[in-house]
mmCIF file of C-alpha atoms in Angstrom:
data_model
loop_
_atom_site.group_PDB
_atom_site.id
_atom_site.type_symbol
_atom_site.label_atom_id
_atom_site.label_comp_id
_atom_site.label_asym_id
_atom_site.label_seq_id
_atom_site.Cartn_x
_atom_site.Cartn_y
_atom_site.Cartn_z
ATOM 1 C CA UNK A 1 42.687 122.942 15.248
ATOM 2 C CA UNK A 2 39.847 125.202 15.881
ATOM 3 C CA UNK A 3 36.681 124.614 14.171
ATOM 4 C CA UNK A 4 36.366 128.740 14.197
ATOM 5 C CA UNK A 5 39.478 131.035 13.936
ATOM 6 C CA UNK A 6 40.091 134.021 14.258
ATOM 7 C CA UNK A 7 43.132 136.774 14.368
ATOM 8 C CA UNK A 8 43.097 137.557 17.890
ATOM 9 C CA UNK A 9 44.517 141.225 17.253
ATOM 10 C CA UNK A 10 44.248 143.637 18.323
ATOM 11 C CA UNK A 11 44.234 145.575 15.342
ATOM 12 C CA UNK A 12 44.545 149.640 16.018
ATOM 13 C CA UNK A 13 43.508 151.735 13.112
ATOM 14 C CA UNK A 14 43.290 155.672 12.538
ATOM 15 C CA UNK A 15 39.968 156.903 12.610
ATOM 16 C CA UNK A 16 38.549 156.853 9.036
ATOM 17 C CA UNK A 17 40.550 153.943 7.858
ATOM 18 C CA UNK A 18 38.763 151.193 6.397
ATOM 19 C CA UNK A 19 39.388 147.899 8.279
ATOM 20 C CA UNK A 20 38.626 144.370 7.182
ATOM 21 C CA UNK A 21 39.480 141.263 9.414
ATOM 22 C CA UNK A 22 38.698 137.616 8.226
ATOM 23 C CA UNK A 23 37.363 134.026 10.422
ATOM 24 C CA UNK A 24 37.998 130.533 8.829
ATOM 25 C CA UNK A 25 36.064 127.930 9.984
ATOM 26 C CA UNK A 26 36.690 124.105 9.369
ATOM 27 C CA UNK A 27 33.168 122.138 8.844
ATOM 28 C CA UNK A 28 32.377 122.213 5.492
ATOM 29 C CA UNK A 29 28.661 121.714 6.686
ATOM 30 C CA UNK A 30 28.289 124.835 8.547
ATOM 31 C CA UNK A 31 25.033 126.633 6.701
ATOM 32 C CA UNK A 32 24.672 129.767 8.814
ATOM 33 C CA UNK A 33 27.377 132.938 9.737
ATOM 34 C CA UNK A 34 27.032 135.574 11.433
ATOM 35 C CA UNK A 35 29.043 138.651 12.802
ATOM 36 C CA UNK A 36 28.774 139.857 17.091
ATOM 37 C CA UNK A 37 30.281 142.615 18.178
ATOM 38 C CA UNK A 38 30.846 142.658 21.859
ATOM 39 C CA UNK A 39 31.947 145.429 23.614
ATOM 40 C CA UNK A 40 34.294 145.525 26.677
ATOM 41 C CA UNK A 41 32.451 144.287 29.825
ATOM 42 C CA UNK A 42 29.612 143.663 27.870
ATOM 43 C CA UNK A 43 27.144 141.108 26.414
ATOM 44 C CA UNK A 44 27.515 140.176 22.453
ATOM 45 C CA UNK A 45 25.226 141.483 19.821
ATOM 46 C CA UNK A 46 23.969 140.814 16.436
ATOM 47 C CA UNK A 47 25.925 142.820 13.749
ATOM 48 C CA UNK A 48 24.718 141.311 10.813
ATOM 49 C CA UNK A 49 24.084 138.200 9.427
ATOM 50 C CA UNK A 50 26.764 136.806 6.789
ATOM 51 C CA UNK A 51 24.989 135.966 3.558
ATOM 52 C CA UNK A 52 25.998 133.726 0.449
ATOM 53 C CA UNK A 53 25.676 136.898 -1.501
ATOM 54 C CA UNK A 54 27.631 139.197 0.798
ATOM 55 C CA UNK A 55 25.597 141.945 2.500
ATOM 56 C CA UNK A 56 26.685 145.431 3.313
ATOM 57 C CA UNK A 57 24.753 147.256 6.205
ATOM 58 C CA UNK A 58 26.134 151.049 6.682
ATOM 59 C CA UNK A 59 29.720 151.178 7.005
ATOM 60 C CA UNK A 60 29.893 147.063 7.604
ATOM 61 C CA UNK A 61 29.851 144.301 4.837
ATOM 62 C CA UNK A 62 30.472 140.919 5.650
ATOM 63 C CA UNK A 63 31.423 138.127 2.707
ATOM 64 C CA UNK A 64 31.182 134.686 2.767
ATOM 65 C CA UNK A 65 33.391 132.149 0.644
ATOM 66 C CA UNK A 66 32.123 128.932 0.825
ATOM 67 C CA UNK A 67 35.338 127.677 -1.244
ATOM 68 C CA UNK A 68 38.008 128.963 0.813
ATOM 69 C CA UNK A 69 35.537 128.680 4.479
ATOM 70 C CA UNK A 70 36.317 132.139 5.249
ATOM 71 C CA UNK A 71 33.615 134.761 5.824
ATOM 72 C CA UNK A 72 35.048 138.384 6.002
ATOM 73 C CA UNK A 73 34.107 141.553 7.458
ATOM 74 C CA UNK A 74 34.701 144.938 6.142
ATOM 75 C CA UNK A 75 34.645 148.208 8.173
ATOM 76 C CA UNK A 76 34.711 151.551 6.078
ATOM 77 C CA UNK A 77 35.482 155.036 7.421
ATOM 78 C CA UNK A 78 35.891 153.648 10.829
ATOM 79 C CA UNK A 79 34.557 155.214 13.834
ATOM 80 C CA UNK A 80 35.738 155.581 17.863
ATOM 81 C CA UNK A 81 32.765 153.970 18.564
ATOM 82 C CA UNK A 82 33.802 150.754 15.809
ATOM 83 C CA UNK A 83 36.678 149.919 19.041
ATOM 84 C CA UNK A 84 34.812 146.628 19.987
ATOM 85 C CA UNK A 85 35.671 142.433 19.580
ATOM 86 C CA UNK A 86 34.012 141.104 17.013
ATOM 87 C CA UNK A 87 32.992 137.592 16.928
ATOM 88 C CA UNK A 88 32.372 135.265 14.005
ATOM 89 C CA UNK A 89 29.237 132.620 14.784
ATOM 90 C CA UNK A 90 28.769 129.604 12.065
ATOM 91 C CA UNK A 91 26.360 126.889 13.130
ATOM 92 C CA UNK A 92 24.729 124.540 11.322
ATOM 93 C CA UNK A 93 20.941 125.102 11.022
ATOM 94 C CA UNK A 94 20.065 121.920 11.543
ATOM 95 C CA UNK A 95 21.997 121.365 15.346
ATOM 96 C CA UNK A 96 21.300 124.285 17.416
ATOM 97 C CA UNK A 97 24.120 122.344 20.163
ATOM 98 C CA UNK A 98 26.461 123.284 17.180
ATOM 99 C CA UNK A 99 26.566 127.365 17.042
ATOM 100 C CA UNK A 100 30.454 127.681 17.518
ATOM 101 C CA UNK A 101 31.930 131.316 18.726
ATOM 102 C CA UNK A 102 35.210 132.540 17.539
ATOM 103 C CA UNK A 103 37.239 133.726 20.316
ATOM 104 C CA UNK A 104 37.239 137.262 18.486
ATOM 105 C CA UNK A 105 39.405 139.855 17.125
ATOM 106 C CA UNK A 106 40.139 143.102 18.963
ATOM 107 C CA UNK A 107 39.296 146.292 17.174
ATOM 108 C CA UNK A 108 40.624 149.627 19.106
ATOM 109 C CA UNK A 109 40.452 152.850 16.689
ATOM 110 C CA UNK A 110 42.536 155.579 17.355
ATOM 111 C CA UNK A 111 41.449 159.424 17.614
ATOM 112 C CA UNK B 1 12.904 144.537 22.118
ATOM 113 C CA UNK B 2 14.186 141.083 23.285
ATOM 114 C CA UNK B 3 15.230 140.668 26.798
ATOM 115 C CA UNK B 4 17.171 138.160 28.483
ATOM 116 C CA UNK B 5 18.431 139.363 32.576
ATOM 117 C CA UNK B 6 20.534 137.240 34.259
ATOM 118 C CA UNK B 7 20.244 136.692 38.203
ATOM 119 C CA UNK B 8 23.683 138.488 39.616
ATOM 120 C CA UNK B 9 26.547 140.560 37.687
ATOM 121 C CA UNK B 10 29.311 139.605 40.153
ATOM 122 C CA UNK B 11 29.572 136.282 42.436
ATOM 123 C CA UNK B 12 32.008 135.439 44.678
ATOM 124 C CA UNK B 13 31.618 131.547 46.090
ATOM 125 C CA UNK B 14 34.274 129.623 47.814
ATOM 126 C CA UNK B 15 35.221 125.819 46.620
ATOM 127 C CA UNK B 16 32.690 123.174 47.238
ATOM 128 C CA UNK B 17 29.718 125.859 47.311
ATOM 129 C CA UNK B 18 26.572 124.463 45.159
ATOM 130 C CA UNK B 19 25.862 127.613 42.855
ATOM 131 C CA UNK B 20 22.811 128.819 41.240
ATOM 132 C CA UNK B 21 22.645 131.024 37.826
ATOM 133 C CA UNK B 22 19.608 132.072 36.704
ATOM 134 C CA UNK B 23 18.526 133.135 33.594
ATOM 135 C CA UNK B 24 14.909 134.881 32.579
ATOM 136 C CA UNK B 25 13.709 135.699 28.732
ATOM 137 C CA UNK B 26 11.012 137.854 28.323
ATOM 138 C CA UNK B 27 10.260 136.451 24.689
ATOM 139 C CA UNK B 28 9.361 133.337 24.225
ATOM 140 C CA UNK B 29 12.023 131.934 22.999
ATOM 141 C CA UNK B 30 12.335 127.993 22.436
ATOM 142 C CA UNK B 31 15.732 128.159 22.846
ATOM 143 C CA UNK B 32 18.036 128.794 25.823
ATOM 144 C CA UNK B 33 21.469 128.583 25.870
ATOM 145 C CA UNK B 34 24.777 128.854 29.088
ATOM 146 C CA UNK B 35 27.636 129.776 27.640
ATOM 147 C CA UNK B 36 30.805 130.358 29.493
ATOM 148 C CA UNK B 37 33.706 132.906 28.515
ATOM 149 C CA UNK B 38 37.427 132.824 29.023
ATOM 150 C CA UNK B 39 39.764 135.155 27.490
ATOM 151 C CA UNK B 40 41.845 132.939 24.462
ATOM 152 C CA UNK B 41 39.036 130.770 24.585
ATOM 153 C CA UNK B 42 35.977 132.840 23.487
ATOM 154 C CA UNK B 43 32.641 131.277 24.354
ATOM 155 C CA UNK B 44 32.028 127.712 24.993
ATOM 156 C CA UNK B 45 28.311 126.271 25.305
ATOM 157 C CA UNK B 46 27.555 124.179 28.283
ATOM 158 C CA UNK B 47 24.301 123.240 27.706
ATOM 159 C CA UNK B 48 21.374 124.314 25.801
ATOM 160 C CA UNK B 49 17.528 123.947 25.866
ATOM 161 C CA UNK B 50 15.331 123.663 22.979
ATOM 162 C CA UNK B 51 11.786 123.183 24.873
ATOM 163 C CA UNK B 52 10.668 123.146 28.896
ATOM 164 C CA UNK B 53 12.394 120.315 30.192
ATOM 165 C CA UNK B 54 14.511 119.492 27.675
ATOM 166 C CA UNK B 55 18.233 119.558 27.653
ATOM 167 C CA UNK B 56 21.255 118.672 25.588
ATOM 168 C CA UNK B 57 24.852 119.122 25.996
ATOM 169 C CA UNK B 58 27.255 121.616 25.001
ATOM 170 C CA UNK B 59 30.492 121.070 24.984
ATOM 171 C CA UNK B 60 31.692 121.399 28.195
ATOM 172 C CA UNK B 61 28.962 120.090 30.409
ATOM 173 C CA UNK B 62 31.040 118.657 32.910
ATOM 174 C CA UNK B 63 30.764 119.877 36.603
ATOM 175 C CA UNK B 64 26.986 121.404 35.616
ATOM 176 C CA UNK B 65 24.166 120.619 35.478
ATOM 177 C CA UNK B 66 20.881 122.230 33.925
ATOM 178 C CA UNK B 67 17.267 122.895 34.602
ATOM 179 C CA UNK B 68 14.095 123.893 32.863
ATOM 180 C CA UNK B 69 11.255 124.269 34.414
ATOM 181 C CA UNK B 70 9.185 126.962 32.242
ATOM 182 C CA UNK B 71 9.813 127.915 29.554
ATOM 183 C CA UNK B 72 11.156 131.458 30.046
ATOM 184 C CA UNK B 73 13.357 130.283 32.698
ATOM 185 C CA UNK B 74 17.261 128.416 32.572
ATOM 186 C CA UNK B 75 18.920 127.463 35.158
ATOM 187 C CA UNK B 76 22.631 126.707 35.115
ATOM 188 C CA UNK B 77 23.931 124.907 38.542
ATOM 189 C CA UNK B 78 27.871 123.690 39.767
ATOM 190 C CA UNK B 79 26.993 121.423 41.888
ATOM 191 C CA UNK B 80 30.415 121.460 43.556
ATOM 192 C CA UNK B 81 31.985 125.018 42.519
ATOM 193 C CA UNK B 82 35.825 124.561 41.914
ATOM 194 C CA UNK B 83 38.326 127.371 41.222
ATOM 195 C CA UNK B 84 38.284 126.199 37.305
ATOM 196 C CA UNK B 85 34.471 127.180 37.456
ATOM 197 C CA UNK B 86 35.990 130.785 37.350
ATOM 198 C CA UNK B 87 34.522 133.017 34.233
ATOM 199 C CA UNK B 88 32.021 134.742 32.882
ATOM 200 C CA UNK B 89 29.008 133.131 32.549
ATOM 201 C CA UNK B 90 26.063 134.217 29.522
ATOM 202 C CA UNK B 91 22.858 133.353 29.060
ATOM 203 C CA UNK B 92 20.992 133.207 25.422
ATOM 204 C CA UNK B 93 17.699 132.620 23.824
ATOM 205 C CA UNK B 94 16.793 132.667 20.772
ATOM 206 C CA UNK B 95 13.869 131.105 18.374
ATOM 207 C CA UNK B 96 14.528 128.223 16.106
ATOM 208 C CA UNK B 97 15.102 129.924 12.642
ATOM 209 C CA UNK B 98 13.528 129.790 9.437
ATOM 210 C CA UNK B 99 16.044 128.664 7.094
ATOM 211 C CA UNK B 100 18.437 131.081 7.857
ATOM 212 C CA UNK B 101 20.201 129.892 11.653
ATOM 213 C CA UNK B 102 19.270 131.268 15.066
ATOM 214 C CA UNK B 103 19.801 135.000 15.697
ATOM 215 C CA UNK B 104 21.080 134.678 20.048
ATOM 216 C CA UNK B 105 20.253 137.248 22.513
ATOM 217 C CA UNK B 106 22.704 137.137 25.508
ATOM 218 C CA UNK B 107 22.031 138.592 28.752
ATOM 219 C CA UNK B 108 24.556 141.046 30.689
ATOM 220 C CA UNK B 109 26.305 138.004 31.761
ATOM 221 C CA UNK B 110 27.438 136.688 35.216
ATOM 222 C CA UNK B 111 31.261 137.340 36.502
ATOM 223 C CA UNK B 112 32.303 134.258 38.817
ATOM 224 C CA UNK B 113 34.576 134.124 41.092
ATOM 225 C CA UNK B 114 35.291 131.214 42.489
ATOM 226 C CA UNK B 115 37.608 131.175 45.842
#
């Protein structure tokens, strides 16, 4: 089993449609989660950080359930520009060796 | 605004070639990270570096090996390229972080092709 899943996807949505997608992750002692997008051909980026409290940014919120080891992200009135993979990150603060990638989820968004 | 350039966008090598990746951060970073990227597989870290000459493994080391030399520079090397060595290749820095994990900056990335 993976220590970081995800739903591979793709997932095609109408423009405007809210879209959430979720990434489970095994080690109980991960601290840290975080949210890439990476576009096609390109490098990954910071989307947001993944906070015990949940934290929206924009259009984008991103949960984090510690009991379940799930962190979530939300994308509201979704944009052509939103068509991206998004990667979940957890890593354990104290072992940078140990920042584990999710192999992503495919977002396309439909005109 | 952080920046990490990587030496080439697109190599072609045949089997057996010694290769060379380099990697440059313009923000001095701590940390520097290879990561390689194969579709199904997402990214896998090969090795990182937390300070000039310092190196740990990733988790799939084998067949590379690193080198650090200053501190905004990372070197990733196959010492014997094989057709597995095929993928895209990323570099990242970032600084250690305060309580709240290590934000990574990736460069554009390297596309190997290995013959």
């Amino acid at each position: 089993r993976k220590e970081v899943e995800q739903d591979p996807g793709p997932f095609n949505v109408p423009e405007g449609a809210t879209v959430a997608f979720n990434c489970t992750y095994s080690n109980s002692a991960s601290q840290s989660f975080f949210w890439y997008r990476q576009d096609c051909r390109k490098e990954p980026k910071l989307l947001m950080s993944v906070y015990s409290s949940g934290n929206e940014d924009g259009r984008f919120t991103a949960q984090l359930n510690r009991a379940s080891q799930y962190i979530s992200l939300l994308i509201r009135d979704s944009k052509l520009s939103d068509s991206a993979t998004y990667l979940c990150v957890v890593n354990r603060v104290s072992s940078a060796s140990k920042i584990i990638f999710g192999s992503g989820t495919r977002l396309s968004i439909r005109p | 605004d952080v920046k990490v350039t990587q030496s080439s966008r697109y190599l072609v090598k045949r089997t057996g070639e010694k290769v060379f990746l380099e990697c440059v951060q313009d923000m001095d970073h701590e940390n520097m990270f290879w990561y390689r990227q194969d579709p199904g597989l997402g990214l896998r870290l090969i090795y990182f570096s937390y300070d000039v000459k310092m190196k740990e493994k990733g988790d799939i080391p084998e067949g590379y090996s690193v080198s650090r030399e200053k501190k905004e520079r990372f070197s990733l090397i196959l010492e014997s390229a094989s057709t597995n060595q095929t993928s895209m290749y990323l570099c990242a820095s970032s600084r250690p972080g305060q309580g709240i994990g290590e934000t990574q900056y990736f460069g554009p990335g390297t596309r190997l092709l290995v013959l």
